[in-house]
Short mmCIF file of C-alpha atoms in Angstrom, two decimals:
data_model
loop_
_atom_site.label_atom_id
_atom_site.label_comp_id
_atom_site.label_asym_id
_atom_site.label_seq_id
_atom_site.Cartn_x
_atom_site.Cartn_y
_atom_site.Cartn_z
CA UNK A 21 -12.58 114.18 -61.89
CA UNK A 22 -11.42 111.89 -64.56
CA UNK A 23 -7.59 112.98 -64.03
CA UNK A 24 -8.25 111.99 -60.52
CA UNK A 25 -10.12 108.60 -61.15
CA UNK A 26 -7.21 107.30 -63.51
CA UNK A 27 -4.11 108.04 -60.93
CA UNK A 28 -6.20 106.23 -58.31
CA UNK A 29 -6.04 103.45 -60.77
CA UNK A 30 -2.69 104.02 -61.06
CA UNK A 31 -2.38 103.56 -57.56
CA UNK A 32 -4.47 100.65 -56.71
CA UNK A 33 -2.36 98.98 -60.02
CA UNK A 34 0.89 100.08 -58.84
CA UNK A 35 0.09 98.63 -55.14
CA UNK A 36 -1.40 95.09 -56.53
CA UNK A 37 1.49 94.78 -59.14
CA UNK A 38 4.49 96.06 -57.17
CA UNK A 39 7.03 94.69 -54.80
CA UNK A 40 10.02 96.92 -52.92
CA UNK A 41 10.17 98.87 -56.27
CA UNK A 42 9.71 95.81 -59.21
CA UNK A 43 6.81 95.81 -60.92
CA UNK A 44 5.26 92.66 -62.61
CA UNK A 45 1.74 90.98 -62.79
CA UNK A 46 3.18 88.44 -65.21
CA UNK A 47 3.34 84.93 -63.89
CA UNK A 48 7.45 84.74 -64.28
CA UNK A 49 7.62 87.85 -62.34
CA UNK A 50 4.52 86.52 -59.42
CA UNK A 51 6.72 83.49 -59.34
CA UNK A 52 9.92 85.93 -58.23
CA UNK A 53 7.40 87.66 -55.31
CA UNK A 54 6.81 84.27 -54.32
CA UNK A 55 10.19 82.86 -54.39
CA UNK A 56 11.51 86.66 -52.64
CA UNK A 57 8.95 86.21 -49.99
CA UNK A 58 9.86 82.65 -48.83
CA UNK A 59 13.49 83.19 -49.07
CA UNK A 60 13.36 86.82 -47.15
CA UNK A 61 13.19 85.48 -43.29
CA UNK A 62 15.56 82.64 -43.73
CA UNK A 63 19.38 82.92 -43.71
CA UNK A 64 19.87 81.28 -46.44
CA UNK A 65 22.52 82.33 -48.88
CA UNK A 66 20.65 83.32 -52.25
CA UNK A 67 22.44 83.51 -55.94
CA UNK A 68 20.00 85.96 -58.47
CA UNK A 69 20.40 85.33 -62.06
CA UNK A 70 19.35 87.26 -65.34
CA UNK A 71 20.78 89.43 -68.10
CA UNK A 72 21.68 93.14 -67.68
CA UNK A 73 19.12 94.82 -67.18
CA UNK A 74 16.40 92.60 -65.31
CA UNK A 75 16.72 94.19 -62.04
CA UNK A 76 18.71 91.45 -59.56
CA UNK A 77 19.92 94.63 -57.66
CA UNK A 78 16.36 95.43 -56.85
CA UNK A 79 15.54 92.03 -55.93
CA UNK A 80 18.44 91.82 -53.49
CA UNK A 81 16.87 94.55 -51.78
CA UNK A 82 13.37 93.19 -52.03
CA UNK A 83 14.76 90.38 -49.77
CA UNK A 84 16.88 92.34 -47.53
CA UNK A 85 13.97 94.82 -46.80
CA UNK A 86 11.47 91.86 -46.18
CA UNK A 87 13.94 90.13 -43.90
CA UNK A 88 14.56 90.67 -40.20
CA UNK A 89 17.86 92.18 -41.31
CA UNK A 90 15.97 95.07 -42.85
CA UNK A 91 17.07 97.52 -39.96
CA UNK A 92 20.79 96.44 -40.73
CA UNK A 93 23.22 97.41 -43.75
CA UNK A 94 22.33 96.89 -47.41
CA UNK A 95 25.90 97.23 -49.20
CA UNK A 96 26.23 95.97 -52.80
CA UNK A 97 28.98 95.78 -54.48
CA UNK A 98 30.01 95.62 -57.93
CA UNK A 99 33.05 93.14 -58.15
CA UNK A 100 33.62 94.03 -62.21
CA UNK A 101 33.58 97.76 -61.31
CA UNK A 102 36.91 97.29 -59.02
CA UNK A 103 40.28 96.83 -60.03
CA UNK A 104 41.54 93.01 -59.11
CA UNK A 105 44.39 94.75 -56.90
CA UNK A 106 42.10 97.32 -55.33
CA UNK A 107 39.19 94.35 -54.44
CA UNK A 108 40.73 92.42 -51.48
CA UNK A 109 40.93 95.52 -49.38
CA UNK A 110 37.75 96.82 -50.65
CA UNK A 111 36.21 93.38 -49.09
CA UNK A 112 38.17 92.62 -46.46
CA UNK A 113 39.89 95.56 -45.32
CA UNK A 114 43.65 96.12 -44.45
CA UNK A 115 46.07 97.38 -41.72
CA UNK A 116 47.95 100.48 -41.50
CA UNK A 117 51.33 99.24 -43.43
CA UNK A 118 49.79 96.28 -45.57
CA UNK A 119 50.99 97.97 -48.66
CA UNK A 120 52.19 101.37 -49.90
CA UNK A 121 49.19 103.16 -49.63
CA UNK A 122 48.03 102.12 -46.61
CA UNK A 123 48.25 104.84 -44.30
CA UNK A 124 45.46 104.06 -41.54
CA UNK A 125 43.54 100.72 -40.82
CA UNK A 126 40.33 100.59 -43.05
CA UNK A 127 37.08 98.37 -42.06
CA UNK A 128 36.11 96.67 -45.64
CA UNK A 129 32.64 95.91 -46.89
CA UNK A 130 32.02 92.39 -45.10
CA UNK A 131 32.79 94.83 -41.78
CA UNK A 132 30.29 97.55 -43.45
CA UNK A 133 27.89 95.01 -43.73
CA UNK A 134 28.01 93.68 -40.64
CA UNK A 135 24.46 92.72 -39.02
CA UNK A 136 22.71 93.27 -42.58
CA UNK A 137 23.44 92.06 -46.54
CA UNK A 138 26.32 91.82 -48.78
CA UNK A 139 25.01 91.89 -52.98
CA UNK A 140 28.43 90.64 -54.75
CA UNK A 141 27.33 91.95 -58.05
CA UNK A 142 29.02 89.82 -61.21
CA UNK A 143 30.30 87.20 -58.91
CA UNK A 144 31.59 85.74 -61.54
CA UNK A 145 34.33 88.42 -62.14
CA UNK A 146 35.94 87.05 -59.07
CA UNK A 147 39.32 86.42 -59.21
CA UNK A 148 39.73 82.38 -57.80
CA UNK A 149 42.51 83.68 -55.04
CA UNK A 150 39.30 85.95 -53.58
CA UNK A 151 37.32 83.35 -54.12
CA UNK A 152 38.86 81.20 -52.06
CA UNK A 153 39.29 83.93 -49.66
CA UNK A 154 35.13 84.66 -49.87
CA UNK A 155 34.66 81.13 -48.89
CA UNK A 156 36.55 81.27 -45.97
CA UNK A 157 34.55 83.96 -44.75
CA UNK A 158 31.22 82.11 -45.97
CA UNK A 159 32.00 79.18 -44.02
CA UNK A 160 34.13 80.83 -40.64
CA UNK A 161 31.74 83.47 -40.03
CA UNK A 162 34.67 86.15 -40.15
CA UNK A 163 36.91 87.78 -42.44
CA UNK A 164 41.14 88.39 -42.23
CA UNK A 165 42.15 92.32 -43.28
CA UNK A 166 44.62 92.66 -45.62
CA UNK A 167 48.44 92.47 -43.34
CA UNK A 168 47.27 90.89 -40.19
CA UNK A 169 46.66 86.96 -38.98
CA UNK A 170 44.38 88.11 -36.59
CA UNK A 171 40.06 87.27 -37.52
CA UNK A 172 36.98 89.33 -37.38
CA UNK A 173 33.85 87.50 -36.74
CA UNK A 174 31.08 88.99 -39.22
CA UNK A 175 27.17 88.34 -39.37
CA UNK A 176 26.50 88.66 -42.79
CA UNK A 177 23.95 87.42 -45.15
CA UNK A 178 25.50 86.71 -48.79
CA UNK A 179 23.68 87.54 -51.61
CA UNK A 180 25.41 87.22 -55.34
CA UNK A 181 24.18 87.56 -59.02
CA UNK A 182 25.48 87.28 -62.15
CA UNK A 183 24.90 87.70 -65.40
CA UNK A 184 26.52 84.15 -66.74
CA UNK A 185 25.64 80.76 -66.59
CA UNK A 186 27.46 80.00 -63.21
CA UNK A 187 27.82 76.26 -63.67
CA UNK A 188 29.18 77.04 -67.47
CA UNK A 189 31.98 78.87 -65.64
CA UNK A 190 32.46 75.83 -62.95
CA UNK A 191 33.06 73.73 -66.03
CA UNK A 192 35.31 76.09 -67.66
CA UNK A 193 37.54 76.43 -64.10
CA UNK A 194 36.96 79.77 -63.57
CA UNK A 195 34.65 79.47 -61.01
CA UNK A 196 34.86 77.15 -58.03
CA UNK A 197 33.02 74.85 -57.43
CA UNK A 198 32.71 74.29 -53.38
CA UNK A 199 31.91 78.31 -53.60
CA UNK A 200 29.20 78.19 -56.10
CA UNK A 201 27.06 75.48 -53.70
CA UNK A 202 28.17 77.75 -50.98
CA UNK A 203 26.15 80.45 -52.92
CA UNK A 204 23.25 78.56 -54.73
CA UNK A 205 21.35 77.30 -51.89
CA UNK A 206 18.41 78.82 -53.72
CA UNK A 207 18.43 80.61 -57.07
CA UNK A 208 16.32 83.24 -58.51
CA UNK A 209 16.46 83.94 -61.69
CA UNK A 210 15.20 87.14 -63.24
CA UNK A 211 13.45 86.74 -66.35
CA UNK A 212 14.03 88.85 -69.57
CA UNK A 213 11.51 91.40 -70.41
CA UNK A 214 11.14 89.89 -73.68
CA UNK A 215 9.79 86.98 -71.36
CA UNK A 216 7.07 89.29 -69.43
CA UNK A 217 6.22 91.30 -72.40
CA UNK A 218 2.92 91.92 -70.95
CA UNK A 219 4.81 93.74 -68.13
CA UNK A 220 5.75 96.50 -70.79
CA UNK A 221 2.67 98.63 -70.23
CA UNK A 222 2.71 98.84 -66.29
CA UNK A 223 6.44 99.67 -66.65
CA UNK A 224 5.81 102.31 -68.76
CA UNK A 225 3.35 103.74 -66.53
CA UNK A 226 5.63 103.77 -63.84
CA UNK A 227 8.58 105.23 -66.11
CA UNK A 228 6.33 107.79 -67.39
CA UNK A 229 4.93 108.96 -63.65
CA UNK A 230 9.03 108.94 -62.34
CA UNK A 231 9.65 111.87 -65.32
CA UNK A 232 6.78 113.42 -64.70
CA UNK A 233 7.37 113.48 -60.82
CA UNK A 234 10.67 114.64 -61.77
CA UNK A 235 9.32 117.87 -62.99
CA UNK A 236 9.83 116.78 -66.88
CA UNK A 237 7.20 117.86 -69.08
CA UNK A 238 3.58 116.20 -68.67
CA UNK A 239 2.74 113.13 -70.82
CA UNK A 240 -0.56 111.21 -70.78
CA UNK A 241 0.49 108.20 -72.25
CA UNK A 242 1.77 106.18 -75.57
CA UNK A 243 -0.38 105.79 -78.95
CA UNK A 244 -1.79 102.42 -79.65
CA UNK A 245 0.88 102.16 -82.24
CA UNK A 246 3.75 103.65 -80.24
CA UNK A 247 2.94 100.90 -77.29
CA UNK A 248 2.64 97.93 -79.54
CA UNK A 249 6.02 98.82 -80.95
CA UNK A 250 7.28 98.43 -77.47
CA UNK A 251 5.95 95.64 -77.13
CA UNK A 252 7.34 93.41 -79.55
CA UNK A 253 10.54 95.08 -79.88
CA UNK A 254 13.33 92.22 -78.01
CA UNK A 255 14.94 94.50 -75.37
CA UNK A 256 18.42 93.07 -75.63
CA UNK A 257 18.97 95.43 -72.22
CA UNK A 258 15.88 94.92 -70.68
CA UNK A 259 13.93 96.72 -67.84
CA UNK A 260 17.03 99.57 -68.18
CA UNK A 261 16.99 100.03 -72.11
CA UNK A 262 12.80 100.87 -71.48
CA UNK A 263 13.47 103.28 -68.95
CA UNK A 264 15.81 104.74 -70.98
CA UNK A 265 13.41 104.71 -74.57
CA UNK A 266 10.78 106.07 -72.54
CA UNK A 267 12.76 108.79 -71.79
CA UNK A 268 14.22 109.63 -74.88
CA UNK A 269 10.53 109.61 -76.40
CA UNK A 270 9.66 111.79 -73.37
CA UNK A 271 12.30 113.99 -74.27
CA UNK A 272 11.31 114.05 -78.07
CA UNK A 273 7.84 113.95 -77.72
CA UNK A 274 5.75 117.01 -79.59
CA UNK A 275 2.68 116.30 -77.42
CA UNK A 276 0.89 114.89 -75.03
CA UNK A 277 1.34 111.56 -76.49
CA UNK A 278 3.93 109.43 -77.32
CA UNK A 279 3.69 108.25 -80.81
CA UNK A 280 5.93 106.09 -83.02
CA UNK A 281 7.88 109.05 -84.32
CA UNK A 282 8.92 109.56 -80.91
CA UNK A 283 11.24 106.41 -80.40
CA UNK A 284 14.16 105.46 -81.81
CA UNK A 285 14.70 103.67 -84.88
CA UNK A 286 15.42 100.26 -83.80
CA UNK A 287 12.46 99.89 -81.80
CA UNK A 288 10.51 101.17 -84.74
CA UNK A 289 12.03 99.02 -86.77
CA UNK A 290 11.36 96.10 -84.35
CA UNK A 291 8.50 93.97 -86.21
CA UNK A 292 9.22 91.34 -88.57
CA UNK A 293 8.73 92.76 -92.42
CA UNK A 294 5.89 90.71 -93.52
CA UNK A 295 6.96 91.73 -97.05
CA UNK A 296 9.94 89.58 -96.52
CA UNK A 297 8.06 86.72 -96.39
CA UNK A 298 5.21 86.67 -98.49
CA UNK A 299 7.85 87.57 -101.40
CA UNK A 300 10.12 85.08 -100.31
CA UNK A 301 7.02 82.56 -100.88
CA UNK A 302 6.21 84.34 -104.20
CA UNK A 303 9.57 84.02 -105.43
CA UNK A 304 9.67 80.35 -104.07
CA UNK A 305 13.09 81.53 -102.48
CA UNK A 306 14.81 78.16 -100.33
CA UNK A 307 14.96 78.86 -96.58
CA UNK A 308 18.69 79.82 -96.56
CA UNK A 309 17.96 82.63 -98.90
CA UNK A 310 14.89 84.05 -97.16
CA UNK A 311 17.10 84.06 -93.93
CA UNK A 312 19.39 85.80 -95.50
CA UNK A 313 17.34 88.45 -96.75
CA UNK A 314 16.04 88.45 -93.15
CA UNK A 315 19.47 88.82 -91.11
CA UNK A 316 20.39 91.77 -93.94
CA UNK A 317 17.05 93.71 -92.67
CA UNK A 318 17.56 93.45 -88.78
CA UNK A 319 21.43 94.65 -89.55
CA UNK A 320 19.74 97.93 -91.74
CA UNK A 321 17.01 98.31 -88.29
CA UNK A 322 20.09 98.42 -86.13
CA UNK A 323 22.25 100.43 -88.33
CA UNK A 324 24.87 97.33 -88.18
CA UNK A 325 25.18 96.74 -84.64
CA UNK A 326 25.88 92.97 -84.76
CA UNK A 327 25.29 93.19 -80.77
CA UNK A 328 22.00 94.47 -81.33
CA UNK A 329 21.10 92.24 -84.52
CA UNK A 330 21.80 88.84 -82.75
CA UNK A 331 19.28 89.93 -79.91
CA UNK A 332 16.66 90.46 -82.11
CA UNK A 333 17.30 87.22 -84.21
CA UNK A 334 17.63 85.29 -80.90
CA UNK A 335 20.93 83.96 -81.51
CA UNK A 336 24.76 84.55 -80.09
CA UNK A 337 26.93 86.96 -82.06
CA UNK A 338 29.18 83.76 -82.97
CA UNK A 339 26.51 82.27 -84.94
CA UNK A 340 25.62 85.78 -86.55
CA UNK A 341 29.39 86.06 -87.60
CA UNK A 342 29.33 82.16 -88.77
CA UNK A 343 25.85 83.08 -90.64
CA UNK A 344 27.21 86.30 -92.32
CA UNK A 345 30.45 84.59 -93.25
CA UNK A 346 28.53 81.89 -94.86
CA UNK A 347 26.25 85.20 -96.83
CA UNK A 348 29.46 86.94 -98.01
CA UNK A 349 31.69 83.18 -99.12
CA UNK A 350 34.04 84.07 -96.47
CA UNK A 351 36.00 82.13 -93.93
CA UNK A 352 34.61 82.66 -90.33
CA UNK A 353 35.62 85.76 -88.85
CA UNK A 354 34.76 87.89 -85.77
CA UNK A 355 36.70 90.61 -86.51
#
């Protein structure tokens, strides 16, 4: 009877928190429902924003699902993950003949998508010839296959993301700029989960009831201790790198519980060593020295990974590298 009473809680949480698939009661991630909800219906190109791991695929489809496009296409695609000489034709399509390899005529995915939504995934690794190219068929309504003058009028709703600061790449001429208005006619942005930490339990639940419906072994929950250390720990990779801890601990896990033992290293590791500081204040140390001793511990937690490290500390890997040149007396170095 208890079992029973607790997954209908499950439920009834799952339902009230959810959304196509994200889960969130924090206010960041109520503000994305909102925002996901009044941009669904409209036409209205969208661009997502957020780190790896936040989940801006699953928000495309949140909005393609809740539009009136639902019953069309969904095709993302992944414009880092194809090679710059292989991407025209992937978007566009060609004609038999256009180049060596092109032995029949081939529809590409603004033609696949036809009637539903195109997700260009890491817009940003665009090359500025398709770019140009992807405005065209923004602002005609139709796209050109590779090897032929002749148009094909599309109805497609654009969605992008990216993991950069669009703009930043704008400035830098790598980006340009008539496209990114074309695309950021409203912007979503995809907070961090070290920005909706109190999202961390519900995910978990939901990680934990995907293994188990999975046919992994049966887990009840976390610890006290084993939850708070996922807590505060700073997910450099977000929503994925949970999924991924939880089921490693799953994995690793003697019992029925989860418990610190059970996760890896860095996340145990994750809490700032008190003893750090009130030494530091014993020893009257000045602040550089205490923040050295301090950068020296998170490098030990992540067994060196300077990647990892500058997450925690909250700072880019340049300043790391200009922080533990200054440490060591040596000229700044990133190698």
């Amino acid at each position: 009877a208890l079992r029973r009473e607790v997954n209908h809680l499950r439920r009834v949480v799952h339902k009230e928190y959810s959304f196509h698939q994200i889960l969130g009661k924090s206010k960041p991630m109520q503000e994305v429902f909102e925002l996901i909800r009044r941009v669904a219906d409209s036409t209205t190109n969208v661009l997502i924003t957020g780190e790896s791991g936040t989940g801006k695929e699953l928000a495309a489809k949140a909005i393609h699902y809740n539009s009136r496009r639902r019953e069309g296409p969904f095709v993302p695609v992944n414009c880092a993950a194809i090679p710059e000489p292989l991407l025209e034709s992937e978007l566009f399509g060609h004609v038999r003949g256009a180049f060596t390899d092109a032995k029949a005529d081939k529809r590409g995915l603004f033609e696949e998508a036809n009637g539903g939504t195109l997700l260009l995934d890491e817009i940003s690794e665009l090359p500025l010839l398709l770019q140009a190219k992807l405005l065209r068929a923004i602002q005609e309504r139709e796209i050109r296959r590779v090897g032929t003058t002749r148009s094909v009028a599309v109805d497609v709703r654009i969605i992008a993301a990216t993991n950069l600061v669009l703009v930043e790449e704008v400035k830098a001429k790598k980006f340009r700029e008539d496209l990114y208005y074309r695309l950021n006619v409203i912007e979503i942005r995809m907070p961090p989960l070290r920005e909706r930490r109190e999202d961390i339990p519900l995910l978990v639940d939901a990680f934990l009831k995907k293994c188990a419906e999975a046919g992994r072994k049966p887990v009840r929950g976390l610890s006290e201790s084993a939850l708070a250390l996922l807590i505060d720990y700073a997910w450099p990779g977000n929503v994925r790198e949970l999924e991924n801890v939880v089921e490693r601990a799953l994995t690793l896990a003697r019992s029925e519980t989860i418990v610190p033992e059970d996760l890896p290293p860095m996340v145990r590791g994750s809490r700032v060593d008190r003893r750090i500081l009130d030494d530091a204040a014993e020893r009257t140390l000045p602040l550089h020295a205490v923040e050295q001793e301090y950068i020296q511990k998170i490098l030990d937690k992540t067994g060196g990974n300077k990647y990892q490290a500058a997450q925690v500390l909250g700072i880019d890997r340049k300043t790391l590298y200009r922080k533990l040149a200054e440490i060591e007396g040596k000229p700044h170095s990133e190698a």
